[in-house]
């Protein structure tokens, strides 16, 4: 029966009235364009005059029906737009008495993953459950068989745990379907992954071209280096040359990529070579050598053996990659700490007994406390190697600490210069363990570095004066002439911004908005060295009161009162002894009165933490005190409608309204019932008002707010 069935299909194909030259495959992903959409093209020729009908379904809902007349023996093309969203498109096609259905088509992004087994990352894939309805793969189980489209969990989950988790995260956060082309090869050296040295790169490019990803790859994620670390030191010596050749091919074959993410290899036990630290240092430096490269690492993530990580580690790697891809591809925020801290400079003070390790501006370095595990105490000080190698730690560090983006190493004896290595070149246990790391406030571990040079520090300068000039200028005066970098920040900025580099200068004039607060600092620089930062000086604008309420109060009222404005500062200032501060912000202060004022007008004085003063005036009603017996209520309160209603248990003979300005006016009211009244508030502006109600014997005061 099987041969007969095959003949039937061949016969059907031979007598088909339609020849398709382009038609989507089931589960195919089409690359999105800058408008977040893609086109699905149908190209065909019919042997007879006929009509084609294409029904377009999105997530099983009919979206559109297209009908076109078709002439015989004429090439036809129909392009149908689809959106790059969590939408799975199906196409039902009817032409010349034939019906075809294409299912699971999506629009989105291609991402390539390449390197060794830690980027393939299949460990735990069978137990990692993800809804792959909008996630795609293009691969084959058997190299002898053609590639085919599938959901990302098929065939055999070859996108890997990092890839599959990253696809899930991108879809959940940015709503974009993806196809991961993971071409990682277990145990592969860098040499074997370069074109001309085997079939690995050719296999990658074959998948890229046949999937339609050529010219449409958003990013490449690369993890490699274990082969060299676990082999011969000459492989490490040759690595920079080979990586340069590799990047030449990447730039030629993938000119469209936005980023190439290079994951620094870990600390391994397999072959205890000092040169392994040199390899990690080169990986760290690639972001400064190649324009599109960004670096990250997997340090401190749990390993399952000497080289490979646990599935939890692979999942965390995807989670740490997501903000980088979000920034670079999906227009998300560019926050300083989404990247692991990376060393920028190491300075030695004039005495030679303190080193200052400087990381990127905006990093908030966390220095770990000692950690005792199984009787062994891990101390971060033991994993800085100053003018030495992993095998010879000499205990030179007396103490260490972190402040903002800097780590300070206080030494037991002075040094003249040299280098610092952070983290050992190799591990002495298997699986490798390194239980203490420098991190930032997001928990990302610092990039390891090897024999990073120590530079001398110049004398620390001082800013001796800051002077306000008119109009809109601030003049800084320095302690002496020199070459300086001037930096400035505002009250709302995350960090300092470099304003200017000065040569042989002893002052600088800045043009700014004098109504804002500004802080300045400088550092001395020359061709080979720099100083620590100077003292900071501030331009502090005077506090401005823009609104204060309520200005008119009853004699027995305590608050709360609200002052709105700007330049109050963020630290609590000094106040009158009759004032109790509730909150103090740069643009708002709230307070209560701690004692009762006599009737009249009173100025309350406030002094900011910067010793600038301002006052507000409170008007205490002279008719008070009047005891409220809660005989009346006003509603709705606040009032945004035309009328305010008053219900009372007393007969109201007169009503007076006290305006926010303190002025009085007699009110006319409409009586709705025996003790129900209505007043027109349409003419009143927004603010707080006081109603004085006069009965036969009683008086009562009500307050209401008009919106």
Tab-separated table of C-alpha atoms in Angstrom, residues 154-506:
chain	number	residue	atom	x	y	z
A	154	UNK	CA	11.354	21.387	18.716
A	155	UNK	CA	13.339	19.607	17.405
A	156	UNK	CA	14.875	18.418	20.704
A	157	UNK	CA	14.813	21.987	22.103
A	158	UNK	CA	17.929	22.975	20.163
A	159	UNK	CA	17.487	26.678	20.946
A	160	UNK	CA	18.815	25.722	24.407
A	161	UNK	CA	17.744	26.835	27.874
A	162	UNK	CA	19.288	30.310	27.532
A	163	UNK	CA	17.651	30.755	24.132
A	164	UNK	CA	14.231	29.456	25.136
A	165	UNK	CA	14.123	31.505	28.332
A	166	UNK	CA	15.266	34.612	26.469
A	167	UNK	CA	12.534	34.113	23.861
A	168	UNK	CA	9.950	33.826	26.622
A	169	UNK	CA	11.229	36.974	28.365
A	170	UNK	CA	11.284	39.048	25.157
A	171	UNK	CA	7.726	38.015	24.337
A	172	UNK	CA	6.459	38.679	27.866
A	173	UNK	CA	8.076	42.114	28.187
A	174	UNK	CA	8.132	43.470	24.635
A	175	UNK	CA	5.459	41.397	22.888
A	176	UNK	CA	7.753	40.354	20.015
A	177	UNK	CA	7.960	36.747	18.728
A	178	UNK	CA	11.493	35.514	18.049
A	179	UNK	CA	13.407	32.791	16.267
A	180	UNK	CA	16.653	31.685	17.903
A	181	UNK	CA	19.212	30.103	15.578
A	182	UNK	CA	21.488	28.344	18.061
A	183	UNK	CA	24.564	26.988	16.293
A	184	UNK	CA	26.627	26.240	19.406
A	185	UNK	CA	28.932	23.210	19.158
A	186	UNK	CA	30.037	21.330	22.259
A	187	UNK	CA	33.807	21.391	22.823
A	188	UNK	CA	34.481	23.623	19.813
A	189	UNK	CA	37.597	25.787	19.808
A	190	UNK	CA	37.529	29.294	18.413
A	191	UNK	CA	39.666	28.060	15.518
A	192	UNK	CA	37.036	25.454	14.559
A	193	UNK	CA	34.227	28.036	14.614
A	194	UNK	CA	35.871	30.307	12.032
A	195	UNK	CA	35.135	29.875	8.290
A	196	UNK	CA	37.538	27.576	6.479
A	197	UNK	CA	38.290	25.454	9.552
A	198	UNK	CA	35.569	22.837	9.332
A	199	UNK	CA	31.837	23.049	8.691
A	200	UNK	CA	30.615	24.820	11.840
A	201	UNK	CA	30.448	28.352	10.436
A	202	UNK	CA	29.187	27.101	7.081
A	203	UNK	CA	26.389	25.242	8.886
A	204	UNK	CA	25.429	28.426	10.735
A	205	UNK	CA	25.320	30.468	7.530
A	206	UNK	CA	23.323	27.735	5.785
A	207	UNK	CA	20.613	27.992	8.454
A	208	UNK	CA	20.713	31.786	8.365
A	209	UNK	CA	20.210	31.906	4.603
A	210	UNK	CA	17.552	29.188	4.354
A	211	UNK	CA	15.501	30.633	7.227
A	212	UNK	CA	15.357	34.094	5.657
A	213	UNK	CA	17.434	35.565	8.482
A	214	UNK	CA	20.180	36.793	6.130
A	215	UNK	CA	20.357	40.560	6.562
A	216	UNK	CA	17.772	40.443	9.356
A	217	UNK	CA	19.641	39.222	12.450
A	218	UNK	CA	19.197	41.611	15.383
A	219	UNK	CA	21.944	40.260	17.649
A	220	UNK	CA	24.519	37.511	18.129
A	221	UNK	CA	25.103	36.000	21.579
A	222	UNK	CA	28.510	34.333	21.936
A	223	UNK	CA	29.885	32.126	24.714
A	224	UNK	CA	33.180	30.336	24.067
A	225	UNK	CA	36.633	29.843	25.577
A	226	UNK	CA	36.404	26.682	27.662
A	227	UNK	CA	38.184	24.716	24.908
A	228	UNK	CA	41.233	26.989	25.096
A	229	UNK	CA	41.182	27.216	28.908
A	230	UNK	CA	41.126	23.430	29.211
A	231	UNK	CA	43.723	22.797	26.505
A	232	UNK	CA	47.156	24.307	25.771
A	233	UNK	CA	48.366	27.777	26.691
A	234	UNK	CA	49.323	28.532	23.068
A	235	UNK	CA	45.626	28.429	22.173
A	236	UNK	CA	45.185	31.336	24.582
A	237	UNK	CA	48.152	33.219	23.124
A	238	UNK	CA	46.648	32.852	19.628
A	239	UNK	CA	43.117	33.771	20.740
A	240	UNK	CA	43.233	37.558	20.020
A	241	UNK	CA	44.408	37.001	16.444
A	242	UNK	CA	41.759	34.354	15.803
A	243	UNK	CA	39.004	36.427	17.413
A	244	UNK	CA	39.935	39.382	15.216
A	245	UNK	CA	39.615	37.140	12.147
A	246	UNK	CA	36.305	35.832	13.449
A	247	UNK	CA	34.923	39.350	13.944
A	248	UNK	CA	35.979	40.267	10.403
A	249	UNK	CA	33.689	37.492	9.142
A	250	UNK	CA	30.889	38.509	11.506
A	251	UNK	CA	31.047	42.125	10.323
A	252	UNK	CA	31.035	40.972	6.696
A	253	UNK	CA	28.253	38.383	7.000
A	254	UNK	CA	26.106	40.164	9.615
A	255	UNK	CA	26.524	43.909	8.989
A	256	UNK	CA	22.964	44.483	10.197
A	257	UNK	CA	23.411	43.244	13.775
A	258	UNK	CA	22.885	45.805	16.510
A	259	UNK	CA	25.027	44.044	19.122
A	260	UNK	CA	27.391	41.114	19.556
A	261	UNK	CA	27.138	39.949	23.190
A	262	UNK	CA	30.369	38.310	24.368
A	263	UNK	CA	29.945	36.297	27.587
A	264	UNK	CA	33.249	36.131	29.488
A	265	UNK	CA	34.284	32.569	30.278
A	266	UNK	CA	34.349	31.430	33.894
A	267	UNK	CA	36.978	30.334	36.408
A	268	UNK	CA	37.682	26.670	35.612
A	269	UNK	CA	39.552	23.818	37.271
A	270	UNK	CA	40.164	21.683	34.179
A	271	UNK	CA	43.669	22.965	33.401
A	272	UNK	CA	45.258	25.230	35.999
A	273	UNK	CA	46.976	27.755	33.755
A	274	UNK	CA	47.815	31.314	34.750
A	275	UNK	CA	47.159	32.266	31.116
A	276	UNK	CA	43.432	31.597	31.634
A	277	UNK	CA	43.207	34.982	33.363
A	278	UNK	CA	44.832	36.522	30.309
A	279	UNK	CA	42.118	34.985	28.107
A	280	UNK	CA	39.327	36.399	30.290
A	281	UNK	CA	41.032	39.805	30.190
A	282	UNK	CA	41.004	39.767	26.389
A	283	UNK	CA	37.312	38.838	26.406
A	284	UNK	CA	36.618	41.747	28.774
A	285	UNK	CA	38.463	44.152	26.499
A	286	UNK	CA	36.606	43.168	23.296
A	287	UNK	CA	33.897	45.796	23.929
A	288	UNK	CA	36.608	48.448	23.602
A	289	UNK	CA	38.220	46.825	20.550
A	290	UNK	CA	35.163	46.114	18.376
A	291	UNK	CA	32.375	48.703	17.911
A	292	UNK	CA	29.317	46.439	18.259
A	293	UNK	CA	30.548	44.196	21.074
A	294	UNK	CA	28.985	44.259	24.541
A	295	UNK	CA	30.331	42.055	27.333
A	296	UNK	CA	28.819	40.243	30.281
A	297	UNK	CA	29.631	37.171	32.386
A	298	UNK	CA	28.267	34.148	34.243
A	299	UNK	CA	30.537	34.357	37.305
A	300	UNK	CA	29.200	32.868	40.548
A	301	UNK	CA	26.347	31.065	38.783
A	302	UNK	CA	26.075	27.405	39.881
A	303	UNK	CA	27.980	24.791	37.866
A	304	UNK	CA	26.930	21.174	37.405
A	305	UNK	CA	30.464	19.951	36.625
A	306	UNK	CA	33.901	21.408	35.923
A	307	UNK	CA	32.727	23.309	32.825
A	308	UNK	CA	28.927	23.283	32.498
A	309	UNK	CA	26.283	25.167	34.444
A	310	UNK	CA	22.976	24.157	35.961
A	311	UNK	CA	19.697	24.929	34.210
A	312	UNK	CA	19.041	27.580	36.898
A	313	UNK	CA	22.296	29.290	35.901
A	314	UNK	CA	21.309	29.283	32.238
A	315	UNK	CA	17.915	30.769	33.115
A	316	UNK	CA	19.578	33.528	35.158
A	317	UNK	CA	21.914	34.238	32.236
A	318	UNK	CA	18.896	34.856	29.997
A	319	UNK	CA	17.373	37.129	32.648
A	320	UNK	CA	20.591	39.154	32.827
A	321	UNK	CA	20.844	39.391	29.033
A	322	UNK	CA	17.283	40.708	28.679
A	323	UNK	CA	17.930	44.310	29.883
A	324	UNK	CA	20.878	44.565	27.478
A	325	UNK	CA	18.775	43.436	24.519
A	326	UNK	CA	15.952	45.642	25.779
A	327	UNK	CA	18.230	48.682	25.702
A	328	UNK	CA	19.832	47.864	22.343
A	329	UNK	CA	16.950	46.371	20.342
A	330	UNK	CA	13.648	47.219	22.028
A	331	UNK	CA	14.223	50.886	22.983
A	332	UNK	CA	14.037	50.188	26.697
A	333	UNK	CA	15.803	52.267	29.351
A	334	UNK	CA	19.578	52.596	29.310
A	335	UNK	CA	20.316	52.203	33.002
A	336	UNK	CA	23.921	52.232	34.268
A	337	UNK	CA	23.674	48.977	36.211
A	338	UNK	CA	22.194	46.630	33.595
A	339	UNK	CA	25.803	45.869	32.644
A	340	UNK	CA	28.254	44.146	35.025
A	341	UNK	CA	30.757	46.589	36.571
A	342	UNK	CA	33.830	46.892	34.355
A	343	UNK	CA	37.178	48.306	35.471
A	344	UNK	CA	38.132	51.663	33.925
A	345	UNK	CA	41.189	52.891	35.849
A	346	UNK	CA	43.303	51.926	38.849
A	347	UNK	CA	44.970	54.816	40.675
A	348	UNK	CA	47.702	54.813	43.314
A	349	UNK	CA	47.730	57.586	45.901
A	350	UNK	CA	50.826	59.723	46.521
A	351	UNK	CA	51.884	57.602	49.525
A	352	UNK	CA	51.584	54.410	47.477
A	353	UNK	CA	49.621	52.659	50.228
A	354	UNK	CA	46.104	52.934	48.750
A	355	UNK	CA	44.758	51.808	45.393
A	356	UNK	CA	41.515	53.161	43.946
A	357	UNK	CA	39.723	50.884	41.468
A	358	UNK	CA	37.372	52.959	39.321
A	359	UNK	CA	34.418	51.337	37.536
A	360	UNK	CA	31.918	52.983	35.170
A	361	UNK	CA	30.083	56.082	36.335
A	362	UNK	CA	26.695	55.134	37.766
A	363	UNK	CA	27.739	51.719	39.084
A	364	UNK	CA	27.095	51.282	42.805
A	365	UNK	CA	29.713	48.745	43.819
A	366	UNK	CA	28.855	46.363	46.660
A	367	UNK	CA	31.852	44.982	48.557
A	368	UNK	CA	31.100	41.517	49.986
A	369	UNK	CA	31.512	40.608	53.630
A	370	UNK	CA	33.522	37.468	54.469
A	371	UNK	CA	31.607	34.221	53.992
A	372	UNK	CA	32.390	30.983	55.859
A	373	UNK	CA	31.401	27.740	54.102
A	374	UNK	CA	32.378	24.286	55.396
A	375	UNK	CA	34.911	25.830	57.752
A	376	UNK	CA	36.634	27.919	55.056
A	377	UNK	CA	36.300	31.704	55.086
A	378	UNK	CA	36.092	33.440	51.731
A	379	UNK	CA	37.381	37.037	51.861
A	380	UNK	CA	37.320	39.316	48.841
A	381	UNK	CA	40.733	40.728	49.808
A	382	UNK	CA	42.273	37.326	49.020
A	383	UNK	CA	41.209	37.493	45.375
A	384	UNK	CA	42.958	40.687	44.333
A	385	UNK	CA	46.442	39.871	43.066
A	386	UNK	CA	48.731	42.917	43.224
A	387	UNK	CA	51.959	42.435	41.275
A	388	UNK	CA	51.638	38.675	41.678
A	389	UNK	CA	49.920	35.595	40.212
A	390	UNK	CA	47.228	33.208	41.416
A	391	UNK	CA	49.698	30.787	42.982
A	392	UNK	CA	51.405	33.457	45.127
A	393	UNK	CA	48.999	35.523	47.223
A	394	UNK	CA	51.016	37.647	49.672
A	395	UNK	CA	48.358	39.223	51.918
A	396	UNK	CA	49.252	42.774	50.927
A	397	UNK	CA	45.722	44.124	51.456
A	398	UNK	CA	45.024	45.418	54.966
A	399	UNK	CA	41.383	46.333	54.334
A	400	UNK	CA	39.069	47.173	51.452
A	401	UNK	CA	35.749	48.922	50.929
A	402	UNK	CA	33.522	50.348	48.199
A	403	UNK	CA	32.032	53.810	47.688
A	404	UNK	CA	29.773	54.514	44.705
A	405	UNK	CA	31.684	53.310	41.598
A	406	UNK	CA	35.014	52.825	43.383
A	407	UNK	CA	36.773	50.154	45.406
A	408	UNK	CA	39.533	51.217	47.810
A	409	UNK	CA	42.371	48.838	48.712
A	410	UNK	CA	44.401	49.907	51.760
A	411	UNK	CA	47.788	48.156	51.594
A	412	UNK	CA	50.007	46.835	54.372
A	413	UNK	CA	53.046	48.311	52.620
A	414	UNK	CA	53.438	50.910	49.853
A	415	UNK	CA	54.082	50.071	46.213
A	416	UNK	CA	55.474	52.141	43.348
A	417	UNK	CA	53.146	50.813	40.646
A	418	UNK	CA	52.528	47.614	38.723
A	419	UNK	CA	49.187	45.876	38.161
A	420	UNK	CA	46.105	44.357	39.799
A	421	UNK	CA	44.306	41.135	38.867
A	422	UNK	CA	40.746	40.557	40.059
A	423	UNK	CA	39.751	36.892	40.563
A	424	UNK	CA	42.077	33.893	40.244
A	425	UNK	CA	43.102	32.547	36.856
A	426	UNK	CA	41.866	29.074	37.804
A	427	UNK	CA	39.974	27.220	40.524
A	428	UNK	CA	41.544	24.761	42.941
A	429	UNK	CA	38.368	22.705	43.401
A	430	UNK	CA	36.050	20.827	41.079
A	431	UNK	CA	33.363	21.862	40.373
A	432	UNK	CA	34.955	25.327	40.524
A	433	UNK	CA	33.828	27.613	43.330
A	434	UNK	CA	34.366	31.331	43.875
A	435	UNK	CA	32.049	32.440	46.655
A	436	UNK	CA	32.817	36.185	46.863
A	437	UNK	CA	32.505	38.751	44.078
A	438	UNK	CA	32.235	42.470	43.599
A	439	UNK	CA	28.712	43.269	42.420
A	440	UNK	CA	26.588	46.277	41.644
A	441	UNK	CA	23.300	47.038	43.382
A	442	UNK	CA	21.435	44.819	40.873
A	443	UNK	CA	23.616	41.860	41.868
A	444	UNK	CA	25.574	41.660	38.599
A	445	UNK	CA	29.107	40.380	39.187
A	446	UNK	CA	32.014	42.552	38.060
A	447	UNK	CA	33.924	41.512	34.947
A	448	UNK	CA	37.151	39.790	35.947
A	449	UNK	CA	40.333	41.552	34.847
A	450	UNK	CA	43.965	40.492	34.608
A	451	UNK	CA	47.125	42.522	35.276
A	452	UNK	CA	45.358	45.846	34.838
A	453	UNK	CA	47.953	48.659	35.123
A	454	UNK	CA	48.210	50.921	38.180
A	455	UNK	CA	48.573	54.632	37.432
A	456	UNK	CA	49.920	57.328	39.777
A	457	UNK	CA	47.556	60.002	41.082
A	458	UNK	CA	48.180	63.706	40.751
A	459	UNK	CA	47.646	66.071	43.721
A	460	UNK	CA	43.969	66.596	44.528
A	461	UNK	CA	42.770	70.074	43.452
A	462	UNK	CA	40.311	72.336	45.267
A	463	UNK	CA	37.512	74.597	44.128
A	464	UNK	CA	38.062	77.646	46.296
A	465	UNK	CA	35.055	79.742	45.284
A	466	UNK	CA	31.715	79.579	43.479
A	467	UNK	CA	30.189	82.880	42.403
A	468	UNK	CA	26.843	83.687	40.794
A	469	UNK	CA	27.129	86.074	37.858
A	470	UNK	CA	24.295	87.726	36.000
A	471	UNK	CA	22.665	86.744	33.793
A	472	UNK	CA	22.644	82.943	34.126
A	473	UNK	CA	26.339	82.352	34.780
A	474	UNK	CA	28.325	80.640	37.541
A	475	UNK	CA	32.060	81.133	37.971
A	476	UNK	CA	34.276	78.495	39.623
A	477	UNK	CA	37.722	79.404	40.936
A	478	UNK	CA	40.427	76.747	41.438
A	479	UNK	CA	43.297	76.588	43.931
A	480	UNK	CA	45.971	76.774	41.218
A	481	UNK	CA	46.482	76.653	37.473
A	482	UNK	CA	46.431	73.252	35.810
A	483	UNK	CA	44.749	70.880	33.377
A	484	UNK	CA	41.296	69.980	34.674
A	485	UNK	CA	38.134	68.093	33.808
A	486	UNK	CA	35.057	69.935	35.110
A	487	UNK	CA	31.943	67.899	35.955
A	488	UNK	CA	28.440	68.993	36.930
A	489	UNK	CA	25.215	67.390	38.092
A	490	UNK	CA	21.718	68.598	38.892
A	491	UNK	CA	19.605	67.623	41.864
A	492	UNK	CA	17.575	65.184	39.738
A	493	UNK	CA	20.378	63.548	37.706
A	494	UNK	CA	21.834	60.117	38.477
A	495	UNK	CA	25.443	61.201	38.163
A	496	UNK	CA	27.906	63.831	37.037
A	497	UNK	CA	28.317	64.949	33.424
A	498	UNK	CA	31.661	66.055	31.992
A	499	UNK	CA	31.371	69.702	30.943
A	500	UNK	CA	34.783	70.595	29.617
A	501	UNK	CA	38.507	69.820	29.640
A	502	UNK	CA	40.623	72.847	30.545
A	503	UNK	CA	44.313	73.452	29.884
A	504	UNK	CA	46.386	75.694	32.161
A	505	UNK	CA	43.279	77.201	33.763
A	506	UNK	CA	42.432	78.417	37.261
